[in-house]
XYZ file of C-alpha atoms in Angstrom:
755
model
C 169.101 56.336 139.018
C 171.399 55.601 141.930
C 172.081 52.250 143.556
C 174.677 53.065 146.188
C 174.773 54.890 149.494
C 178.183 56.470 149.225
C 181.162 54.427 148.100
C 180.856 51.404 150.392
C 177.178 50.610 150.783
C 174.200 49.794 148.586
C 170.935 51.631 149.074
C 168.261 49.996 151.193
C 166.630 47.092 149.364
C 169.253 46.919 146.591
C 171.116 43.703 145.785
C 173.929 43.750 143.240
C 175.689 41.137 141.117
C 179.016 42.033 139.528
C 181.450 40.100 137.323
C 184.254 38.888 139.605
C 186.087 36.302 137.527
C 186.553 35.201 133.913
C 185.433 31.643 133.198
C 186.126 31.739 129.485
C 186.522 33.982 126.467
C 185.200 32.852 123.087
C 186.129 34.336 119.738
C 183.666 34.414 116.863
C 184.371 35.621 113.342
C 183.718 39.193 114.403
C 182.663 38.903 118.052
C 184.280 38.373 121.410
C 182.159 36.841 124.196
C 183.215 36.831 127.833
C 181.570 34.656 130.495
C 182.113 36.278 133.872
C 180.882 34.554 137.080
C 179.827 36.829 139.933
C 182.369 35.309 142.305
C 185.862 33.936 141.948
C 185.841 30.297 140.866
C 188.521 28.270 142.668
C 186.877 24.830 142.619
C 184.021 23.054 140.854
C 181.599 23.599 143.705
C 181.944 27.369 143.245
C 180.027 27.083 139.956
C 176.847 25.924 141.712
C 174.155 28.518 142.431
C 176.446 31.027 140.813
C 175.109 33.653 138.345
C 177.156 34.459 135.259
C 177.290 37.782 133.429
C 177.716 37.443 129.654
C 179.423 40.327 127.869
C 179.615 40.299 124.068
C 181.716 42.683 121.995
C 181.154 43.288 118.290
C 181.877 45.923 115.666
C 178.976 47.321 113.613
C 181.276 49.813 111.857
C 184.880 50.961 111.790
C 185.923 52.692 115.021
C 182.720 51.563 116.754
C 182.535 48.723 119.286
C 179.251 47.362 120.560
C 178.979 45.954 124.085
C 176.085 43.793 125.236
C 175.810 42.939 128.942
C 173.341 40.163 129.810
C 172.169 38.256 132.854
C 169.150 36.116 131.907
C 168.786 35.832 128.129
C 165.340 34.260 128.027
C 163.288 37.407 128.540
C 160.777 38.308 125.843
C 161.857 41.240 123.679
C 158.792 42.912 122.120
C 160.666 46.003 120.849
C 160.801 48.584 119.501
C 164.522 49.061 118.913
C 166.597 51.905 117.585
C 167.750 51.165 114.050
C 171.519 50.735 113.863
C 173.057 50.895 110.389
C 175.650 48.143 110.382
C 178.534 48.507 107.928
C 181.256 46.322 109.432
C 184.787 46.997 108.356
C 187.901 45.030 109.179
C 187.427 43.363 112.576
C 190.287 41.642 114.340
C 189.651 39.296 117.276
C 192.575 37.979 119.341
C 192.304 35.542 122.261
C 195.843 34.560 123.363
C 196.643 31.713 125.716
C 197.502 34.280 128.361
C 197.052 37.990 128.666
C 194.171 40.214 127.548
C 191.783 39.335 124.733
C 191.129 42.010 122.125
C 188.556 43.021 119.551
C 189.703 45.749 117.179
C 187.502 47.807 114.855
C 189.358 50.344 112.750
C 191.457 52.341 115.202
C 189.494 51.317 118.318
C 190.289 48.280 120.459
C 188.426 46.717 123.380
C 191.106 45.107 125.558
C 189.592 42.627 128.046
C 191.548 41.317 131.035
C 191.255 37.529 131.244
C 192.520 37.112 134.794
C 192.039 39.069 137.983
C 189.180 41.552 138.490
C 186.866 42.531 135.627
C 188.505 45.213 133.486
C 188.095 46.457 129.921
C 190.050 49.284 128.334
C 188.874 51.027 125.181
C 192.079 52.026 123.438
C 192.805 54.235 120.401
C 196.035 55.737 119.101
C 197.946 54.038 121.909
C 195.918 55.739 124.660
C 193.104 54.516 126.903
C 189.945 56.506 126.127
C 187.795 55.041 128.898
C 187.476 51.845 130.925
C 184.996 49.490 132.541
C 186.448 48.299 135.863
C 185.611 45.857 138.633
C 182.728 47.921 140.075
C 181.426 49.212 136.715
C 178.971 46.502 135.673
C 176.040 45.825 137.958
C 173.019 43.526 137.742
C 170.730 45.168 140.273
C 167.622 43.971 142.056
C 165.814 46.890 143.685
C 162.404 47.682 145.190
C 161.612 49.296 141.820
C 162.583 46.248 139.740
C 165.608 44.813 137.941
C 168.251 46.961 136.273
C 171.582 46.654 134.510
C 174.173 49.383 134.758
C 177.586 50.152 133.335
C 180.081 52.775 134.485
C 182.758 54.153 132.150
C 185.719 56.028 133.548
C 186.086 59.809 133.324
C 189.560 61.318 133.185
C 190.867 64.429 134.886
C 189.417 67.486 133.161
C 187.164 65.415 130.884
C 183.881 67.077 129.861
C 180.661 65.299 128.899
C 178.166 66.746 126.385
C 174.933 65.830 124.638
C 172.067 63.636 125.943
C 169.593 65.542 123.793
C 168.207 69.057 124.011
C 168.914 69.935 127.641
C 168.453 73.452 128.953
C 170.564 73.268 132.108
C 174.355 73.375 132.238
C 175.920 72.679 128.848
C 178.656 70.486 130.360
C 176.863 67.500 131.868
C 179.415 66.544 134.534
C 177.766 66.280 137.945
C 174.258 65.891 136.538
C 171.665 63.156 136.919
C 169.806 62.834 133.613
C 166.841 60.612 132.841
C 166.298 60.086 129.124
C 162.508 60.327 129.194
C 160.569 62.717 126.970
C 158.445 65.277 128.805
C 156.368 68.312 127.871
C 158.088 70.523 130.419
C 159.163 73.726 128.684
C 162.747 74.964 128.669
C 163.062 76.033 132.305
C 163.633 72.702 134.061
C 165.602 69.458 133.872
C 162.887 67.976 131.654
C 163.387 67.831 127.909
C 161.337 67.303 124.759
C 164.203 65.623 122.885
C 165.983 63.001 124.966
C 168.818 61.161 123.270
C 170.804 58.384 125.031
C 174.073 59.499 123.466
C 176.905 61.517 124.893
C 180.367 62.471 123.746
C 183.373 63.753 125.613
C 186.396 65.852 124.752
C 188.644 62.812 125.285
C 187.993 61.333 121.864
C 184.954 59.081 122.236
C 181.179 58.972 122.452
C 178.728 56.443 123.891
C 175.345 55.480 122.439
C 173.069 53.504 124.778
C 170.767 51.728 122.329
C 167.597 51.624 124.428
C 164.406 53.588 123.621
C 163.076 53.166 127.167
C 164.134 55.281 130.142
C 167.905 55.390 130.376
C 169.232 56.899 133.584
C 172.592 58.652 133.435
C 174.691 59.627 136.425
C 177.445 61.772 134.929
C 180.176 61.959 137.534
C 177.428 62.095 140.146
C 176.878 58.706 141.789
C 180.580 58.021 141.242
C 182.440 61.221 140.434
C 185.102 59.426 138.375
C 182.630 57.632 136.088
C 179.642 58.097 133.828
C 176.993 55.561 134.783
C 174.044 54.521 132.637
C 171.351 52.037 133.585
C 168.251 50.489 132.051
C 165.486 48.299 133.459
C 165.603 44.595 132.686
C 168.272 41.967 132.240
C 170.401 43.335 129.417
C 172.185 46.505 128.364
C 173.445 47.366 124.862
C 175.803 50.256 124.235
C 178.317 51.385 121.617
C 181.648 53.112 122.143
C 182.443 55.426 119.219
C 185.975 56.646 118.581
C 186.656 60.099 117.111
C 189.165 61.378 117.932
C 187.531 64.797 117.379
C 183.939 65.648 118.337
C 183.149 66.117 114.641
C 184.422 62.625 113.819
C 182.412 61.163 116.684
C 179.268 62.801 115.297
C 180.051 61.535 111.792
C 180.275 57.978 113.068
C 177.297 58.266 115.413
C 175.025 59.638 112.681
C 176.274 56.971 110.276
C 174.937 54.473 112.834
C 171.624 56.159 113.651
C 170.803 58.347 110.647
C 171.903 61.590 109.050
C 169.713 64.678 108.689
C 167.943 65.065 105.367
C 168.624 67.997 103.072
C 165.879 70.564 103.679
C 164.385 72.836 101.008
C 166.058 76.164 100.372
C 162.879 78.082 101.157
C 162.851 76.700 104.701
C 165.924 78.780 105.620
C 163.930 81.994 105.190
C 161.846 83.780 107.816
C 158.746 82.005 109.150
C 155.909 84.061 110.654
C 153.175 82.543 112.810
C 149.670 83.452 113.894
C 150.928 82.704 117.440
C 149.007 80.271 119.635
C 145.992 81.643 121.559
C 145.755 84.978 119.761
C 142.708 85.821 117.662
C 143.200 85.431 113.946
C 141.406 84.843 110.669
C 142.320 85.338 107.028
C 142.056 89.112 107.409
C 144.567 88.986 110.278
C 146.897 86.773 108.289
C 146.689 89.059 105.264
C 147.389 92.124 107.395
C 150.539 90.483 108.796
C 151.792 89.526 105.345
C 150.984 92.987 103.968
C 152.761 94.536 106.930
C 155.914 92.554 106.288
C 155.886 93.468 102.600
C 155.230 97.160 103.301
C 158.188 97.202 105.689
C 160.437 95.343 103.226
C 160.957 92.324 105.494
C 161.280 89.250 103.257
C 158.947 86.486 104.387
C 159.194 82.877 103.226
C 156.694 80.828 105.250
C 153.425 81.590 107.005
C 152.439 79.247 109.832
C 148.922 78.615 111.134
C 148.975 77.447 114.737
C 146.387 75.282 116.529
C 143.259 77.370 116.067
C 143.164 76.892 112.319
C 140.938 74.033 113.496
C 137.890 74.445 115.717
C 138.450 74.450 119.456
C 137.877 71.087 121.178
C 138.322 69.339 117.790
C 142.109 68.891 117.715
C 142.857 67.122 115.606
C 140.214 66.688 112.934
C 142.263 68.394 110.184
C 139.284 70.529 109.143
C 139.697 74.289 108.771
C 137.472 76.281 111.113
C 134.719 77.523 108.775
C 134.031 80.541 110.995
C 137.513 81.984 110.547
C 138.730 80.313 107.346
C 135.654 79.727 105.179
C 137.651 79.347 101.943
C 140.864 77.463 102.816
C 141.699 76.400 99.265
C 141.253 79.946 98.004
C 143.271 81.365 100.895
C 146.130 78.937 100.338
C 146.146 79.771 96.643
C 146.293 83.474 97.482
C 149.252 82.871 99.817
C 151.047 80.907 97.125
C 150.417 83.724 94.666
C 152.409 85.886 97.071
C 155.253 83.380 96.808
C 154.781 82.075 100.334
C 154.936 78.534 101.657
C 152.355 77.443 104.214
C 152.792 75.412 107.387
C 150.001 74.195 109.675
C 150.069 72.844 113.208
C 149.228 69.202 113.936
C 149.630 66.671 116.720
C 149.017 62.902 116.953
C 146.104 63.249 119.364
C 142.407 62.951 118.543
C 139.976 64.875 120.742
C 136.738 63.129 121.627
C 134.731 65.820 119.855
C 136.660 65.296 116.599
C 134.717 63.317 114.033
C 137.849 61.189 113.690
C 137.491 59.891 117.245
C 134.508 57.704 116.463
C 136.068 56.515 113.226
C 139.375 55.698 114.895
C 137.666 53.925 117.793
C 135.521 51.765 115.531
C 138.439 50.768 113.313
C 140.857 50.087 116.169
C 143.244 52.881 115.242
C 143.537 54.390 118.723
C 145.774 53.188 121.544
C 143.904 51.070 124.110
C 144.198 50.093 127.744
C 144.821 46.533 128.930
C 141.043 46.182 129.320
C 140.490 47.043 125.665
C 139.111 50.551 126.220
C 140.386 53.502 124.217
C 142.989 55.283 126.327
C 141.804 58.828 127.058
C 142.406 61.778 129.321
C 141.428 65.438 129.501
C 144.855 67.020 129.439
C 145.355 69.284 126.409
C 142.101 68.232 124.686
C 138.897 66.934 126.268
C 138.658 63.147 126.032
C 141.822 63.040 123.984
C 142.967 59.730 122.439
C 146.243 58.777 120.750
C 146.757 57.387 117.252
C 148.421 53.944 117.383
C 151.379 54.406 115.065
C 152.381 50.740 115.408
C 149.265 49.822 113.419
C 149.977 50.093 109.661
C 146.311 50.701 108.871
C 146.188 53.503 111.455
C 149.246 55.194 109.986
C 147.713 55.064 106.513
C 144.483 56.506 107.921
C 146.352 59.310 109.674
C 148.563 60.231 106.718
C 145.596 60.186 104.355
C 144.057 62.993 106.438
C 147.288 64.965 106.122
C 147.494 64.215 102.417
C 144.202 66.078 101.914
C 145.795 69.186 103.443
C 148.861 68.874 101.241
C 146.695 68.689 98.176
C 144.798 71.755 99.372
C 148.099 73.627 99.279
C 149.774 73.126 102.664
C 153.561 72.762 102.280
C 154.788 71.738 105.728
C 153.601 70.573 109.143
C 154.531 71.688 112.610
C 154.630 68.263 114.276
C 153.928 69.422 117.801
C 153.709 67.281 120.951
C 154.441 63.539 121.012
C 156.037 63.584 124.478
C 153.209 62.663 126.881
C 152.903 59.079 125.706
C 151.217 56.819 128.278
C 152.796 53.616 129.574
C 149.621 51.959 130.920
C 148.467 50.986 127.418
C 148.560 48.181 124.851
C 150.053 48.775 121.399
C 148.755 47.105 118.237
C 152.056 45.325 117.494
C 152.721 44.351 121.113
C 155.485 46.912 121.617
C 156.751 47.492 125.135
C 154.912 50.595 126.459
C 158.023 51.754 128.321
C 160.035 51.736 125.111
C 157.252 53.339 123.102
C 157.174 56.382 125.393
C 160.273 57.909 123.783
C 160.124 56.005 120.516
C 156.681 57.357 119.601
C 158.219 60.740 118.767
C 160.460 59.022 116.229
C 157.572 57.170 114.551
C 155.448 60.331 114.482
C 158.013 62.590 112.827
C 159.235 59.870 110.481
C 155.686 59.234 109.298
C 154.933 62.889 108.557
C 158.320 63.617 107.020
C 158.117 60.637 104.673
C 154.614 61.690 103.623
C 156.008 65.118 102.708
C 158.773 63.466 100.697
C 156.211 61.312 98.927
C 154.003 64.274 98.048
C 156.622 66.994 97.503
C 159.775 65.049 96.589
C 163.096 64.444 98.318
C 164.754 67.666 99.337
C 161.387 69.442 99.585
C 160.238 67.964 102.902
C 160.552 69.826 106.192
C 158.707 69.622 109.499
C 158.878 71.863 112.561
C 159.149 69.223 115.280
C 159.272 69.480 119.068
C 159.731 65.882 120.253
C 162.538 63.531 119.261
C 164.888 60.768 120.332
C 167.880 58.971 118.811
C 167.547 58.770 115.032
C 164.890 61.475 114.738
C 167.598 63.822 113.455
C 166.887 62.246 110.059
C 163.579 64.164 109.911
C 164.313 67.882 110.387
C 163.752 70.612 111.518
C 163.455 70.673 115.333
C 162.711 73.701 117.469
C 163.349 74.352 121.142
C 159.817 74.372 122.535
C 158.087 76.634 125.040
C 160.453 79.235 126.462
C 159.814 82.443 128.367
C 160.316 85.861 126.794
C 163.436 86.872 128.735
C 167.169 87.115 128.231
C 167.629 84.237 130.677
C 165.333 82.018 128.631
C 167.074 83.093 125.442
C 170.330 81.786 126.941
C 168.754 78.531 128.158
C 167.285 77.994 124.693
C 170.750 78.337 123.185
C 172.146 75.801 125.667
C 169.425 73.389 124.602
C 170.295 73.864 120.945
C 174.005 73.384 121.561
C 173.358 70.171 123.501
C 171.094 68.930 120.715
C 173.749 69.668 118.100
C 176.161 67.434 120.034
C 173.482 64.718 119.977
C 173.509 64.309 116.196
C 170.917 66.911 115.124
C 171.934 69.035 112.147
C 169.386 71.858 112.261
C 167.715 73.728 115.109
C 165.364 76.632 115.677
C 163.571 78.468 118.474
C 160.783 80.992 118.958
C 162.170 84.458 118.278
C 161.271 86.683 121.221
C 160.309 83.695 123.359
C 156.970 81.888 123.564
C 155.409 82.529 126.967
C 154.591 86.142 127.768
C 155.415 89.197 125.690
C 159.053 90.236 125.337
C 160.040 93.807 125.935
C 161.474 95.452 122.818
C 165.082 94.890 123.906
C 164.586 91.136 124.293
C 162.776 90.890 120.962
C 165.475 92.764 119.060
C 168.332 90.772 120.556
C 166.471 87.508 119.985
C 165.708 88.494 116.378
C 169.421 88.795 115.595
C 170.105 85.440 117.281
C 167.164 83.752 115.566
C 168.127 84.970 112.130
C 171.636 83.626 112.615
C 170.282 80.181 113.442
C 169.746 77.464 110.876
C 165.993 78.156 110.870
C 164.150 81.259 111.971
C 160.562 81.630 113.205
C 158.541 84.446 114.763
C 156.078 82.715 117.116
C 154.476 83.397 120.500
C 151.756 82.161 122.817
C 149.242 84.848 123.744
C 150.726 87.755 121.783
C 151.749 88.378 118.208
C 155.385 88.461 117.083
C 155.150 90.879 114.158
C 158.094 93.266 114.653
C 156.000 96.456 114.578
C 154.212 95.269 117.699
C 157.376 96.277 119.593
C 158.832 99.430 118.030
C 160.172 100.840 114.767
C 163.699 99.748 115.566
C 162.478 96.152 115.931
C 161.298 96.398 112.322
C 164.708 97.671 111.217
C 166.571 94.954 113.135
C 164.353 92.189 111.745
C 164.743 93.494 108.216
C 168.510 93.841 108.514
C 169.187 90.369 109.875
C 166.666 88.690 107.575
C 168.401 90.179 104.553
C 171.813 89.289 105.924
C 170.758 85.662 106.327
C 169.420 85.543 102.770
C 172.713 86.852 101.402
C 174.511 84.130 103.366
C 172.521 81.380 101.664
C 175.425 80.089 99.511
C 177.290 79.477 102.769
C 174.297 78.196 104.772
C 173.141 75.944 101.951
C 176.563 74.326 101.889
C 176.348 73.762 105.666
C 173.032 71.992 105.169
C 174.645 69.649 102.666
C 177.490 68.958 105.111
C 174.954 68.117 107.826
C 173.238 65.670 105.475
C 176.426 64.110 104.149
C 178.545 64.035 107.302
C 176.249 64.576 110.291
C 178.091 67.720 111.425
C 175.552 70.382 112.491
C 174.976 73.819 111.023
C 175.168 75.481 114.466
C 178.258 74.256 116.292
C 179.319 74.630 119.928
C 182.741 76.161 120.297
C 184.116 72.867 121.623
C 183.064 71.117 118.411
C 185.032 73.499 116.222
C 187.928 74.059 118.646
C 188.388 70.827 120.621
C 191.985 71.672 121.576
C 191.022 75.026 123.118
C 190.485 74.424 126.841
C 188.459 77.601 127.247
C 186.073 76.585 124.451
C 185.143 73.458 126.426
C 182.825 75.450 128.713
C 181.555 78.231 126.433
C 177.761 78.037 126.037
C 176.664 81.594 125.207
C 177.925 81.673 121.626
C 178.471 79.284 118.735
C 180.006 78.793 115.360
C 177.645 79.021 112.403
C 179.502 76.440 110.370
C 183.303 76.424 110.487
C 183.792 80.111 109.640
C 181.366 82.426 111.478
C 181.487 83.096 115.210
C 178.081 84.275 116.466
C 177.789 85.778 119.937
C 174.145 86.631 120.734
C 173.774 89.611 123.050
C 171.877 88.796 126.257
C 171.672 92.407 127.470
C 170.349 95.712 126.257
C 173.815 96.884 125.280
C 176.637 94.780 126.710
C 178.170 91.801 124.898
C 180.750 89.390 126.292
C 182.264 86.650 124.197
C 185.328 84.482 123.720
C 187.565 84.668 120.670
C 189.811 81.662 119.901
C 193.338 82.064 118.637
C 193.886 84.119 115.510
C 192.955 87.428 113.906
C 189.204 87.388 113.397
C 187.512 89.865 111.060
C 184.191 91.478 111.917
C 181.524 90.979 109.276
C 181.079 94.605 108.159
C 177.302 94.343 107.692
C 176.779 94.129 111.463
C 179.834 95.902 112.873
C 179.290 98.666 115.374
C 180.506 102.195 114.757
C 184.066 102.738 115.943
C 184.803 99.068 116.547
C 188.126 97.710 115.385
C 187.637 95.587 112.258
C 189.894 92.806 113.601
C 189.650 91.033 116.964
C 192.686 89.042 118.038
C 192.394 85.957 120.228
C 192.590 83.961 122.349
C 190.836 86.228 124.832
C 187.507 87.275 126.269
C 186.029 90.481 124.852
C 183.510 92.859 126.411
C 182.015 95.607 124.273
C 178.918 97.713 123.667
C 176.509 96.942 120.835
C 173.497 98.716 119.440
C 170.458 96.596 118.658
C 171.377 96.470 114.970
C 174.790 94.906 115.640
C 176.268 91.912 117.417
C 179.631 90.159 117.475
C 179.757 88.257 114.179
C 183.340 87.381 113.344
C 184.870 85.605 110.356
C 187.563 83.055 111.100
C 190.965 83.744 109.553
C 191.697 81.600 106.532
C 188.096 81.679 105.320
C 186.583 82.040 101.882
C 183.060 83.218 102.732
C 180.515 82.778 99.947
C 177.927 85.570 99.856
C 174.933 85.690 97.517
C 173.656 88.617 95.501
C 170.022 88.450 96.631
C 168.462 89.467 99.910
C 164.784 89.077 99.072
C 164.416 85.277 99.290
C 166.412 82.187 100.324
C 165.609 80.040 97.286
C 167.585 81.486 94.425
C 170.499 80.426 92.214
C 173.211 80.687 94.858
C 176.194 80.387 92.521
C 174.990 83.091 90.137
C 176.351 86.430 91.295
C 178.165 84.873 94.251
C 180.997 86.799 95.898
C 183.963 84.964 97.389
C 185.243 87.024 100.310
C 188.822 85.999 101.082
C 189.529 86.628 104.755
C 193.179 86.581 105.824
C 194.157 83.607 103.707
C 197.502 82.130 104.798
C 200.394 81.663 102.458
C 200.009 78.368 100.609
C 196.238 78.243 100.961
C 194.817 75.878 98.328
C 191.216 74.743 98.724
C 188.134 74.004 96.662
C 185.101 76.069 97.588
C 181.784 74.449 96.738
C 178.643 76.512 96.185
C 175.428 74.451 96.014
C 172.992 75.328 93.290
C 169.944 76.406 95.255
C 167.488 76.825 92.399
C 170.294 76.939 89.827
C 173.467 75.092 88.952
C 176.206 74.501 91.542
C 179.751 75.730 91.097
C 183.225 74.846 92.317
C 185.975 77.424 92.792
C 189.626 76.653 93.452
C 191.188 79.318 95.663
C 194.951 79.624 96.106
C 197.168 82.131 97.875
C 200.764 82.264 96.657
C 203.228 85.040 97.572
C 200.347 87.153 98.834
C 198.434 86.851 95.562
C 194.986 85.261 95.565
C 194.096 83.251 92.471
C 190.578 81.868 91.942
C 189.595 79.576 89.084
C 186.338 77.898 88.120
C 185.469 75.530 85.316
C 181.718 75.588 85.915
C 180.656 78.987 87.250
C 177.162 79.465 85.772
C 177.096 83.255 85.641
C 178.626 86.385 87.136
C 180.831 86.027 90.222
C 183.366 88.118 92.059
C 186.271 87.855 94.463
C 187.056 90.237 97.343
C 190.431 90.407 99.053
C 191.821 93.141 101.287
C 189.385 95.779 100.066
C 189.708 94.985 96.358
C 187.023 93.357 94.208
C 187.395 91.698 90.811
C 184.398 90.462 88.825
C 184.172 87.660 86.292
C 181.569 85.856 84.213
C 181.324 82.118 83.664
C 184.276 79.724 83.783
C 187.553 81.538 84.152
C 190.232 82.901 86.468
C 190.566 85.898 88.785
C 193.818 87.128 90.324
C 194.153 89.890 92.896
């Protein structure tokens, strides 16, 4: 949202109040409050008819400073609010007789000028990260209502990232972004997962703690500043010091929630019925048989919307015409060692038997007149479950609980974006705030039900909508994309933006959703999808079984599925890092290489954890990618014939790739843990593990942790002294081996290997 007409003028109908003077600064035990009149006060009469802006600084955690800007404080606050986990550390507040006042949290200081124009510097390590200056804060009255905005300075060459899953340019400079969830696909400025958090490559991030619409102007209204505004009379934001992007994410997710650990089986390949295709149990069985006959390991089968009767979504009743024996079918799928996922949404169609029940019990969202809110988009006469009503949430989860006890293992929590604002919520919540926040309540509710029924570490959803904090309830997928190379690239940009918004896991529809991909697109997307944290074959009006495209598509899917399963000791460890530290599994290059100026703009590749560079191929044969400094080793399983085994950076590389290969490079100085099974993701990862030592530097000395999977974990100490690699373990549960420069040595149980 913009308030100005160029630099000098306000837009028609806009009036603006700004802090122009400092009346007083008050220090609390761990707060600093500044009272700033909107004009300079030179005599007592200047205080009459004069608004005052109140700005309060506090410190909810080390290296985090909260800023609250307020005009009138008497406005009703019905909520909801984002949860902020407060763990205050050492806070120092200084208000000298002259000179700037300061609040310090860890290594971050807010330095507030106490005379002259309004000015605040946020300082860390002796440098100014960003500033709020005399034209930054605005209390605006406009034809559209009242707003508060802040503008934080951008430095020369500073790049802004995040703001949720956004499919446009990866670097957000120059963009106008409204944080407002929409069901708009992946081909526009709209987004399913809007998050009012951004970070920059200058050592800080900013979380605007408002669930309602937050409007960002990133170097757009004022090219030297990032502006954010909210409706009303107050604005709350947090400045988060890094200095690295990874540290910023650690601190941001400590505030708003870290991703849960997901079950090992969820990392395997998911296969769907697709959306509007025809299917019944015979179809499902033929797909599963086809995967087994072609030796493509399958972990999860997903039933999309038409597992229920048309016009009945959702009633949570299997369509008796196509699935007459759901309990028997689910048992048969489990006998084949498959997990089962079914599609749901939080809407109740008028024809569903649950509509009448929900209406009579007051479980559906109503209008101001007391009528049930309804429309005909998506489902005829559709209503919305009121998730602010505890009885309604119990009612809703009890319906899902029946499915879980039938044998369903997971839910695709679709939709949750088109939440109306002309309604009344049971608990009196502000409808504007509930629009985005509903997605959080919805996914939290379903995820916690899965934890209750299946246990912690065994819950996983496949969610489309989200906002700040929803990263705690994984997994999230990219939504409705077209079946083209261009859409494959825009999907990746969305995932990279989401990963810099605090989300640890991400997936997408292999081959695209809308339309039918040609074989080249499918095969390239399969490799990309199977080198993502989670991997699903899903489409709209056509099936995504690999043999629907060509024989080579079967070979490519098999090859990359088995590769992913062998990488489970490594991927499982990345999942634990995401849960413990908030650092994502799939990482933009700038996250892993913040000092590399070229990496700042790279959005067609990513790091899978700290060690693997993945460059999806967006062409039938030609790949272009950037290699950071060092001697990177191609993973031999997917190297092309005749390609040099080592790629030296920093440089851009262009090369040809067959469909069964792609650039997949191992970072120098890596110990890559590779499993001994390629038939399933949930196995004992430490048993039979191979430690591949890739160009370890002299003096290397690190512990390598291998999570247990379905077995016991193990820790290996790896050292490189005088060119000799020595590996020891006190708890290895079975056979293991070490590879270094073409040699392999095997061991069993606790012990030592030297080579």
